Amino acid sequence: MKTNAGDIAARLGGTLHGDPATPIHGVGTLQDGQAGEIGFLADAHYRQYLPTSRLAAVLVSEAYPEAPMAQIIVKDVKRAWRHLADDFAPPFPPPTISPQAHIDPSAILGADVSIGAGAVIGAGANIGDGCRIAPLAYIADGVTIGRDSNIGSGVRILEKTTIGARANILANAVIGERGFGNNFEDGRWLPVAQLGGVRIGDDVEIGACTTIDRGAVSDTIIGNGVKLDNHIQIGHNVHIGDHTVIAGSAVIAGSVTFGKYCV
């Protein structure tokens, strides 16, 4: 992407201190950025790098006299950076379905769906418009995935799973495997059939290698806007409320309930 400081300031609703024609073609940090790149300053600790930074422009919440680059002053630096980062993110390739994908004839595929080589789409699965299924992903029979969702390579989504719109499920996550249900009888542990499923809301992100067990009888529930980091274990019948965030390597025991907006 090639643009300039003036255009970026206008898109973000910011105030520019500097030359609006300053060319911008990429992003970088205050410490390591190069000419032609834009970065941000959201923490006063990093102000020390401003005078020597090679960045062409920086997003800030106030003007800094020692800054040698163009400054774009915005009300909320992190929010502005989120929008700007989306602009610089590489676009998805045009939708295509690989001839090496295995798609059951009864599966329902929406418009503009992409499916990579080696991916498996089971019987009766319903894949919404604009979804992207990476190579070697496995979507089991009857699974529903909402529109504009991204399913990473090696992801396993098992039976009785419903996923809302705009999900982002990263590589090797496993959703809907049997919960850890066992009963001690006559001196040994015997498995108890796990008969529930998994229900996931809209705008959910599930990190790489995270696992979500299906419910024992009722469903495991992940609310709207939930963000799960990498390597998280979610036990059976957990209920995570809307817009909760859980950091990496957490283990959530079965039947635990989180409210909304927990961190």
PDB file of C-alpha atoms in Angstrom:
ATOM      1  CA  MET A   1       0.000   0.000   0.000  1.00  0.00           C
ATOM      2  CA  LYS A   2       1.306   3.439  -0.956  1.00  0.00           C
ATOM      3  CA  THR A   3      -0.191   6.579   0.554  1.00  0.00           C
ATOM      4  CA  ASN A   4       0.906   9.758   2.343  1.00  0.00           C
ATOM      5  CA  ALA A   5       0.634  11.359   5.756  1.00  0.00           C
ATOM      6  CA  GLY A   6      -2.124  13.736   4.689  1.00  0.00           C
ATOM      7  CA  ASP A   7      -4.383  10.957   3.426  1.00  0.00           C
ATOM      8  CA  ILE A   8      -3.823   8.894   6.577  1.00  0.00           C
ATOM      9  CA  ALA A   9      -4.615  11.863   8.832  1.00  0.00           C
ATOM     10  CA  ALA A  10      -7.833  12.483   6.894  1.00  0.00           C
ATOM     11  CA  ARG A  11      -8.940   8.831   7.086  1.00  0.00           C
ATOM     12  CA  LEU A  12      -8.284   8.696  10.831  1.00  0.00           C
ATOM     13  CA  GLY A  13      -9.781  12.108  11.579  1.00  0.00           C
ATOM     14  CA  GLY A  14      -6.455  13.256  13.012  1.00  0.00           C
ATOM     15  CA  THR A  15      -4.537  16.518  12.985  1.00  0.00           C
ATOM     16  CA  LEU A  16      -1.330  16.487  10.973  1.00  0.00           C
ATOM     17  CA  HIS A  17       1.841  18.257  12.136  1.00  0.00           C
ATOM     18  CA  GLY A  18       4.156  17.981   9.163  1.00  0.00           C
ATOM     19  CA  ASP A  19       4.174  17.684   5.384  1.00  0.00           C
ATOM     20  CA  PRO A  20       0.967  16.085   4.062  1.00  0.00           C
ATOM     21  CA  ALA A  21       2.889  14.794   1.037  1.00  0.00           C
ATOM     22  CA  THR A  22       5.173  12.645   3.220  1.00  0.00           C
ATOM     23  CA  PRO A  23       5.108   9.252   1.439  1.00  0.00           C
ATOM     24  CA  ILE A  24       4.083   6.195   3.458  1.00  0.00           C
ATOM     25  CA  HIS A  25       4.401   2.661   2.126  1.00  0.00           C
ATOM     26  CA  GLY A  26       4.628   0.504   5.249  1.00  0.00           C
ATOM     27  CA  VAL A  27       4.562   0.240   9.041  1.00  0.00           C
ATOM     28  CA  GLY A  28       7.319   0.022  11.632  1.00  0.00           C
ATOM     29  CA  THR A  29       8.246   0.615  15.260  1.00  0.00           C
ATOM     30  CA  LEU A  30       9.879   3.674  16.755  1.00  0.00           C
ATOM     31  CA  GLN A  31      13.020   1.648  17.445  1.00  0.00           C
ATOM     32  CA  ASP A  32      13.398  -0.197  14.149  1.00  0.00           C
ATOM     33  CA  GLY A  33      11.219   1.648  11.628  1.00  0.00           C
ATOM     34  CA  GLN A  34      12.639   2.877   8.353  1.00  0.00           C
ATOM     35  CA  ALA A  35      12.042   5.783   5.984  1.00  0.00           C
ATOM     36  CA  GLY A  36       8.621   5.603   4.396  1.00  0.00           C
ATOM     37  CA  GLU A  37       7.053   3.772   7.357  1.00  0.00           C
ATOM     38  CA  ILE A  38       4.521   4.875   9.959  1.00  0.00           C
ATOM     39  CA  GLY A  39       4.378   3.805  13.600  1.00  0.00           C
ATOM     40  CA  PHE A  40       2.664   4.832  16.815  1.00  0.00           C
ATOM     41  CA  LEU A  41       3.411   6.062  20.323  1.00  0.00           C
ATOM     42  CA  ALA A  42       0.855   4.868  22.858  1.00  0.00           C
ATOM     43  CA  ASP A  43       3.115   4.439  25.906  1.00  0.00           C
ATOM     44  CA  ALA A  44       5.275   7.247  27.325  1.00  0.00           C
ATOM     45  CA  HIS A  45       8.087   4.741  27.918  1.00  0.00           C
ATOM     46  CA  TYR A  46       8.790   4.717  24.174  1.00  0.00           C
ATOM     47  CA  ARG A  47       9.050   8.509  23.892  1.00  0.00           C
ATOM     48  CA  GLN A  48      12.807   8.155  24.349  1.00  0.00           C
ATOM     49  CA  TYR A  49      13.030   6.685  20.838  1.00  0.00           C
ATOM     50  CA  LEU A  50      11.318   9.606  19.082  1.00  0.00           C
ATOM     51  CA  PRO A  51      14.369  11.856  18.447  1.00  0.00           C
ATOM     52  CA  THR A  52      16.386   9.134  16.718  1.00  0.00           C
ATOM     53  CA  SER A  53      13.595   7.236  14.997  1.00  0.00           C
ATOM     54  CA  ARG A  54      13.767   6.932  11.204  1.00  0.00           C
ATOM     55  CA  LEU A  55       9.994   6.647  10.781  1.00  0.00           C
ATOM     56  CA  ALA A  56       8.382   8.967   8.257  1.00  0.00           C
ATOM     57  CA  ALA A  57       5.318   9.514  10.448  1.00  0.00           C
ATOM     58  CA  VAL A  58       3.911   8.544  13.832  1.00  0.00           C
ATOM     59  CA  LEU A  59       0.477   8.421  15.459  1.00  0.00           C
ATOM     60  CA  VAL A  60       0.449  10.293  18.777  1.00  0.00           C
ATOM     61  CA  SER A  61      -2.074  11.682  21.248  1.00  0.00           C
ATOM     62  CA  GLU A  62      -0.237  15.024  21.478  1.00  0.00           C
ATOM     63  CA  ALA A  63       2.523  16.819  19.588  1.00  0.00           C
ATOM     64  CA  TYR A  64       6.103  16.149  20.690  1.00  0.00           C
ATOM     65  CA  PRO A  65       8.624  18.891  19.864  1.00  0.00           C
ATOM     66  CA  GLU A  66      11.550  16.473  19.684  1.00  0.00           C
ATOM     67  CA  ALA A  67       9.914  14.313  16.992  1.00  0.00           C
ATOM     68  CA  PRO A  68      11.667  14.719  13.599  1.00  0.00           C
ATOM     69  CA  MET A  69       8.908  12.988  11.631  1.00  0.00           C
ATOM     70  CA  ALA A  70       5.366  13.952  10.652  1.00  0.00           C
ATOM     71  CA  GLN A  71       2.974  13.557  13.582  1.00  0.00           C
ATOM     72  CA  ILE A  72      -0.690  12.614  13.281  1.00  0.00           C
ATOM     73  CA  ILE A  73      -2.510  13.555  16.491  1.00  0.00           C
ATOM     74  CA  VAL A  74      -5.513  11.373  17.277  1.00  0.00           C
ATOM     75  CA  LYS A  75      -7.760  11.012  20.303  1.00  0.00           C
ATOM     76  CA  ASP A  76      -7.144   7.271  20.784  1.00  0.00           C
ATOM     77  CA  VAL A  77      -3.813   6.047  19.416  1.00  0.00           C
ATOM     78  CA  LYS A  78      -4.501   2.317  19.772  1.00  0.00           C
ATOM     79  CA  ARG A  79      -7.898   2.591  18.140  1.00  0.00           C
ATOM     80  CA  ALA A  80      -6.469   4.604  15.257  1.00  0.00           C
ATOM     81  CA  TRP A  81      -3.635   2.104  14.846  1.00  0.00           C
ATOM     82  CA  ARG A  82      -6.114  -0.780  14.655  1.00  0.00           C
ATOM     83  CA  HIS A  83      -7.841   0.882  11.718  1.00  0.00           C
ATOM     84  CA  LEU A  84      -4.545   1.750  10.050  1.00  0.00           C
ATOM     85  CA  ALA A  85      -3.133  -1.762  10.501  1.00  0.00           C
ATOM     86  CA  ASP A  86      -6.166  -3.155   8.685  1.00  0.00           C
ATOM     87  CA  ASP A  87      -5.332  -0.903   5.747  1.00  0.00           C
ATOM     88  CA  PHE A  88      -1.802  -2.296   5.527  1.00  0.00           C
ATOM     89  CA  ALA A  89      -2.739  -5.949   6.069  1.00  0.00           C
ATOM     90  CA  PRO A  90      -2.284  -8.052   2.910  1.00  0.00           C
ATOM     91  CA  PRO A  91      -5.567  -8.739   1.114  1.00  0.00           C
ATOM     92  CA  PHE A  92      -7.003 -12.230   0.918  1.00  0.00           C
ATOM     93  CA  PRO A  93      -6.555 -13.905  -2.466  1.00  0.00           C
ATOM     94  CA  PRO A  94      -9.608 -14.293  -4.702  1.00  0.00           C
ATOM     95  CA  PRO A  95     -11.947 -17.090  -3.561  1.00  0.00           C
ATOM     96  CA  THR A  96     -11.156 -20.505  -4.985  1.00  0.00           C
ATOM     97  CA  ILE A  97     -11.965 -24.130  -4.187  1.00  0.00           C
ATOM     98  CA  SER A  98      -9.039 -26.483  -4.564  1.00  0.00           C
ATOM     99  CA  PRO A  99      -9.633 -29.638  -6.603  1.00  0.00           C
ATOM    100  CA  GLN A 100      -7.734 -31.438  -3.840  1.00  0.00           C
ATOM    101  CA  ALA A 101     -10.392 -30.524  -1.238  1.00  0.00           C
ATOM    102  CA  HIS A 102     -12.803 -33.265  -0.159  1.00  0.00           C
ATOM    103  CA  ILE A 103     -16.345 -31.850  -0.068  1.00  0.00           C
ATOM    104  CA  ASP A 104     -19.365 -34.035   0.594  1.00  0.00           C
ATOM    105  CA  PRO A 105     -22.041 -33.524  -2.077  1.00  0.00           C
ATOM    106  CA  SER A 106     -24.618 -32.692   0.600  1.00  0.00           C
ATOM    107  CA  ALA A 107     -22.552 -29.850   2.088  1.00  0.00           C
ATOM    108  CA  ILE A 108     -23.914 -26.338   1.533  1.00  0.00           C
ATOM    109  CA  LEU A 109     -21.376 -23.735   0.403  1.00  0.00           C
ATOM    110  CA  GLY A 110     -22.243 -20.037   0.323  1.00  0.00           C
ATOM    111  CA  ALA A 111     -21.069 -17.522  -2.239  1.00  0.00           C
ATOM    112  CA  ASP A 112     -17.369 -16.659  -2.559  1.00  0.00           C
ATOM    113  CA  VAL A 113     -16.168 -19.489  -0.310  1.00  0.00           C
ATOM    114  CA  SER A 114     -12.479 -20.527  -0.447  1.00  0.00           C
ATOM    115  CA  ILE A 115     -11.413 -24.071   0.435  1.00  0.00           C
ATOM    116  CA  GLY A 116      -7.776 -25.150   0.427  1.00  0.00           C
ATOM    117  CA  ALA A 117      -6.118 -28.375  -0.637  1.00  0.00           C
ATOM    118  CA  GLY A 118      -6.687 -31.349   1.637  1.00  0.00           C
ATOM    119  CA  ALA A 119      -9.532 -29.708   3.547  1.00  0.00           C
ATOM    120  CA  VAL A 120     -12.505 -31.948   4.366  1.00  0.00           C
ATOM    121  CA  ILE A 121     -16.105 -30.689   4.456  1.00  0.00           C
ATOM    122  CA  GLY A 122     -18.491 -33.268   5.889  1.00  0.00           C
ATOM    123  CA  ALA A 123     -22.020 -34.266   5.013  1.00  0.00           C
ATOM    124  CA  GLY A 124     -24.628 -31.583   5.652  1.00  0.00           C
ATOM    125  CA  ALA A 125     -22.080 -28.981   6.738  1.00  0.00           C
ATOM    126  CA  ASN A 126     -23.172 -25.405   6.052  1.00  0.00           C
ATOM    127  CA  ILE A 127     -20.414 -22.931   5.180  1.00  0.00           C
ATOM    128  CA  GLY A 128     -21.529 -19.283   5.006  1.00  0.00           C
ATOM    129  CA  ASP A 129     -20.792 -16.701   2.331  1.00  0.00           C
ATOM    130  CA  GLY A 130     -17.225 -15.464   2.129  1.00  0.00           C
ATOM    131  CA  CYS A 131     -15.730 -18.108   4.434  1.00  0.00           C
ATOM    132  CA  ARG A 132     -12.104 -19.129   3.993  1.00  0.00           C
ATOM    133  CA  ILE A 133     -11.177 -22.719   4.855  1.00  0.00           C
ATOM    134  CA  ALA A 134      -7.411 -23.244   4.859  1.00  0.00           C
ATOM    135  CA  PRO A 135      -5.631 -26.373   3.636  1.00  0.00           C
ATOM    136  CA  LEU A 136      -5.995 -29.513   5.785  1.00  0.00           C
ATOM    137  CA  ALA A 137      -8.853 -28.140   7.899  1.00  0.00           C
ATOM    138  CA  TYR A 138     -11.546 -30.662   8.894  1.00  0.00           C
ATOM    139  CA  ILE A 139     -15.207 -29.643   9.115  1.00  0.00           C
ATOM    140  CA  ALA A 140     -17.323 -32.534  10.361  1.00  0.00           C
ATOM    141  CA  ASP A 141     -20.827 -33.585   9.372  1.00  0.00           C
ATOM    142  CA  GLY A 142     -23.555 -31.074  10.166  1.00  0.00           C
ATOM    143  CA  VAL A 143     -21.266 -28.254  11.325  1.00  0.00           C
ATOM    144  CA  THR A 144     -22.502 -24.705  10.652  1.00  0.00           C
ATOM    145  CA  ILE A 145     -20.067 -21.821  10.121  1.00  0.00           C
ATOM    146  CA  GLY A 146     -21.341 -18.253   9.728  1.00  0.00           C
ATOM    147  CA  ARG A 147     -20.401 -15.868   6.954  1.00  0.00           C
ATOM    148  CA  ASP A 148     -16.960 -14.287   6.499  1.00  0.00           C
ATOM    149  CA  SER A 149     -15.260 -16.675   8.909  1.00  0.00           C
ATOM    150  CA  ASN A 150     -11.625 -17.737   8.637  1.00  0.00           C
ATOM    151  CA  ILE A 151     -10.719 -21.345   9.486  1.00  0.00           C
ATOM    152  CA  GLY A 152      -6.971 -21.925   9.743  1.00  0.00           C
ATOM    153  CA  SER A 153      -4.872 -24.826   8.573  1.00  0.00           C
ATOM    154  CA  GLY A 154      -5.202 -28.013  10.607  1.00  0.00           C
ATOM    155  CA  VAL A 155      -8.293 -26.830  12.493  1.00  0.00           C
ATOM    156  CA  ARG A 156     -10.695 -29.599  13.544  1.00  0.00           C
ATOM    157  CA  ILE A 157     -14.359 -28.674  14.001  1.00  0.00           C
ATOM    158  CA  LEU A 158     -16.362 -31.706  15.071  1.00  0.00           C
ATOM    159  CA  GLU A 159     -20.032 -32.675  15.020  1.00  0.00           C
ATOM    160  CA  LYS A 160     -22.699 -30.639  16.870  1.00  0.00           C
ATOM    161  CA  THR A 161     -20.723 -27.398  16.514  1.00  0.00           C
ATOM    162  CA  THR A 162     -22.303 -24.131  15.431  1.00  0.00           C
ATOM    163  CA  ILE A 163     -20.117 -21.084  14.777  1.00  0.00           C
ATOM    164  CA  GLY A 164     -21.385 -17.555  14.165  1.00  0.00           C
ATOM    165  CA  ALA A 165     -20.323 -14.950  11.633  1.00  0.00           C
ATOM    166  CA  ARG A 166     -16.822 -13.506  11.242  1.00  0.00           C
ATOM    167  CA  ALA A 167     -15.079 -16.115  13.374  1.00  0.00           C
ATOM    168  CA  ASN A 168     -11.299 -16.286  13.185  1.00  0.00           C
ATOM    169  CA  ILE A 169     -10.091 -19.752  14.188  1.00  0.00           C
ATOM    170  CA  LEU A 170      -6.321 -20.124  14.038  1.00  0.00           C
ATOM    171  CA  ALA A 171      -4.207 -23.106  13.061  1.00  0.00           C
ATOM    172  CA  ASN A 172      -4.683 -26.462  14.788  1.00  0.00           C
ATOM    173  CA  ALA A 173      -7.509 -25.426  17.094  1.00  0.00           C
ATOM    174  CA  VAL A 174      -9.868 -28.280  17.985  1.00  0.00           C
ATOM    175  CA  ILE A 175     -13.541 -27.582  18.632  1.00  0.00           C
ATOM    176  CA  GLY A 176     -16.093 -30.140  19.757  1.00  0.00           C
ATOM    177  CA  GLU A 177     -13.904 -33.048  20.867  1.00  0.00           C
ATOM    178  CA  ARG A 178     -15.345 -35.173  23.682  1.00  0.00           C
ATOM    179  CA  GLY A 179     -15.218 -33.702  27.156  1.00  0.00           C
ATOM    180  CA  PHE A 180     -13.248 -35.318  29.957  1.00  0.00           C
ATOM    181  CA  GLY A 181     -16.156 -37.274  31.358  1.00  0.00           C
ATOM    182  CA  ASN A 182     -15.397 -40.538  33.178  1.00  0.00           C
ATOM    183  CA  ASN A 183     -17.027 -42.495  35.987  1.00  0.00           C
ATOM    184  CA  PHE A 184     -15.172 -44.692  38.494  1.00  0.00           C
ATOM    185  CA  GLU A 185     -16.824 -48.107  38.603  1.00  0.00           C
ATOM    186  CA  ASP A 186     -15.579 -51.435  39.984  1.00  0.00           C
ATOM    187  CA  GLY A 187     -12.014 -50.247  40.369  1.00  0.00           C
ATOM    188  CA  ARG A 188     -11.604 -48.578  37.007  1.00  0.00           C
ATOM    189  CA  TRP A 189     -12.493 -45.394  35.112  1.00  0.00           C
ATOM    190  CA  LEU A 190     -15.087 -45.765  32.355  1.00  0.00           C
ATOM    191  CA  PRO A 191     -15.913 -43.096  29.760  1.00  0.00           C
ATOM    192  CA  VAL A 192     -19.252 -41.313  29.878  1.00  0.00           C
ATOM    193  CA  ALA A 193     -20.613 -40.437  26.446  1.00  0.00           C
ATOM    194  CA  GLN A 194     -20.489 -36.686  25.801  1.00  0.00           C
ATOM    195  CA  LEU A 195     -23.778 -35.894  24.064  1.00  0.00           C
ATOM    196  CA  GLY A 196     -23.757 -32.091  23.859  1.00  0.00           C
ATOM    197  CA  GLY A 197     -22.182 -29.760  21.342  1.00  0.00           C
ATOM    198  CA  VAL A 198     -20.466 -26.383  21.082  1.00  0.00           C
ATOM    199  CA  ARG A 199     -22.162 -23.062  20.278  1.00  0.00           C
ATOM    200  CA  ILE A 200     -19.927 -20.135  19.327  1.00  0.00           C
ATOM    201  CA  GLY A 201     -21.239 -16.607  18.758  1.00  0.00           C
ATOM    202  CA  ASP A 202     -20.324 -13.910  16.255  1.00  0.00           C
ATOM    203  CA  ASP A 203     -16.928 -12.158  16.006  1.00  0.00           C
ATOM    204  CA  VAL A 204     -15.073 -14.763  18.057  1.00  0.00           C
ATOM    205  CA  GLU A 205     -11.338 -15.428  17.758  1.00  0.00           C
ATOM    206  CA  ILE A 206      -9.902 -18.783  18.840  1.00  0.00           C
ATOM    207  CA  GLY A 207      -6.126 -19.036  19.029  1.00  0.00           C
ATOM    208  CA  ALA A 208      -3.798 -21.643  17.613  1.00  0.00           C
ATOM    209  CA  CYS A 209      -3.886 -25.044  19.350  1.00  0.00           C
ATOM    210  CA  THR A 210      -6.772 -24.022  21.611  1.00  0.00           C
ATOM    211  CA  THR A 211      -9.271 -26.784  22.401  1.00  0.00           C
ATOM    212  CA  ILE A 212     -12.959 -26.470  23.264  1.00  0.00           C
ATOM    213  CA  ASP A 213     -14.692 -29.625  24.492  1.00  0.00           C
ATOM    214  CA  ARG A 214     -18.292 -30.370  23.636  1.00  0.00           C
ATOM    215  CA  GLY A 215     -20.826 -30.481  26.448  1.00  0.00           C
ATOM    216  CA  ALA A 216     -21.712 -33.600  28.394  1.00  0.00           C
ATOM    217  CA  VAL A 217     -25.463 -33.153  27.809  1.00  0.00           C
ATOM    218  CA  SER A 218     -26.091 -29.465  27.072  1.00  0.00           C
ATOM    219  CA  ASP A 219     -23.699 -27.372  24.970  1.00  0.00           C
ATOM    220  CA  THR A 220     -20.451 -25.595  25.741  1.00  0.00           C
ATOM    221  CA  ILE A 221     -21.138 -21.926  24.933  1.00  0.00           C
ATOM    222  CA  ILE A 222     -18.750 -19.210  23.745  1.00  0.00           C
ATOM    223  CA  GLY A 223     -20.461 -15.799  23.560  1.00  0.00           C
ATOM    224  CA  ASN A 224     -20.241 -13.026  20.986  1.00  0.00           C
ATOM    225  CA  GLY A 225     -16.937 -11.178  20.642  1.00  0.00           C
ATOM    226  CA  VAL A 226     -14.950 -13.559  22.856  1.00  0.00           C
ATOM    227  CA  LYS A 227     -11.179 -13.615  22.213  1.00  0.00           C
ATOM    228  CA  LEU A 228      -9.226 -16.742  23.185  1.00  0.00           C
ATOM    229  CA  ASP A 229      -5.439 -16.772  22.922  1.00  0.00           C
ATOM    230  CA  ASN A 230      -3.280 -19.757  21.922  1.00  0.00           C
ATOM    231  CA  HIS A 231      -3.041 -23.062  23.829  1.00  0.00           C
ATOM    232  CA  ILE A 232      -6.178 -22.651  25.954  1.00  0.00           C
ATOM    233  CA  GLN A 233      -8.200 -25.621  27.220  1.00  0.00           C
ATOM    234  CA  ILE A 234     -11.947 -25.051  27.599  1.00  0.00           C
ATOM    235  CA  GLY A 235     -13.653 -27.928  29.401  1.00  0.00           C
ATOM    236  CA  HIS A 236     -17.102 -29.322  28.727  1.00  0.00           C
ATOM    237  CA  ASN A 237     -20.160 -27.185  29.546  1.00  0.00           C
ATOM    238  CA  VAL A 238     -18.157 -24.028  30.123  1.00  0.00           C
ATOM    239  CA  HIS A 239     -20.125 -20.836  29.404  1.00  0.00           C
ATOM    240  CA  ILE A 240     -18.027 -17.787  28.453  1.00  0.00           C
ATOM    241  CA  GLY A 241     -19.978 -14.530  28.342  1.00  0.00           C
ATOM    242  CA  ASP A 242     -19.869 -11.967  25.540  1.00  0.00           C
ATOM    243  CA  HIS A 243     -16.649 -10.018  24.906  1.00  0.00           C
ATOM    244  CA  THR A 244     -14.566 -11.886  27.466  1.00  0.00           C
ATOM    245  CA  VAL A 245     -10.822 -12.192  26.783  1.00  0.00           C
ATOM    246  CA  ILE A 246      -8.660 -15.112  27.993  1.00  0.00           C
ATOM    247  CA  ALA A 247      -4.861 -15.124  27.673  1.00  0.00           C
ATOM    248  CA  GLY A 248      -2.724 -18.002  26.451  1.00  0.00           C
ATOM    249  CA  SER A 249      -2.213 -21.337  28.243  1.00  0.00           C
ATOM    250  CA  ALA A 250      -5.218 -20.869  30.542  1.00  0.00           C
ATOM    251  CA  VAL A 251      -7.130 -23.991  31.579  1.00  0.00           C
ATOM    252  CA  ILE A 252     -10.859 -23.614  32.236  1.00  0.00           C
ATOM    253  CA  ALA A 253     -12.372 -26.580  34.091  1.00  0.00           C
ATOM    254  CA  GLY A 254     -15.680 -28.062  33.037  1.00  0.00           C
ATOM    255  CA  SER A 255     -18.921 -26.217  33.879  1.00  0.00           C
ATOM    256  CA  VAL A 256     -17.200 -22.927  34.793  1.00  0.00           C
ATOM    257  CA  THR A 257     -19.247 -19.823  33.901  1.00  0.00           C
ATOM    258  CA  PHE A 258     -17.798 -16.413  32.994  1.00  0.00           C
ATOM    259  CA  GLY A 259     -19.892 -13.269  32.770  1.00  0.00           C
ATOM    260  CA  LYS A 260     -19.589 -10.624  30.080  1.00  0.00           C
ATOM    261  CA  TYR A 261     -16.450  -8.490  29.555  1.00  0.00           C
ATOM    262  CA  CYS A 262     -14.219 -10.590  31.816  1.00  0.00           C
ATOM    263  CA  VAL A 263     -10.431 -10.455  31.315  1.00  0.00           C
TER     264      VAL A 263
END
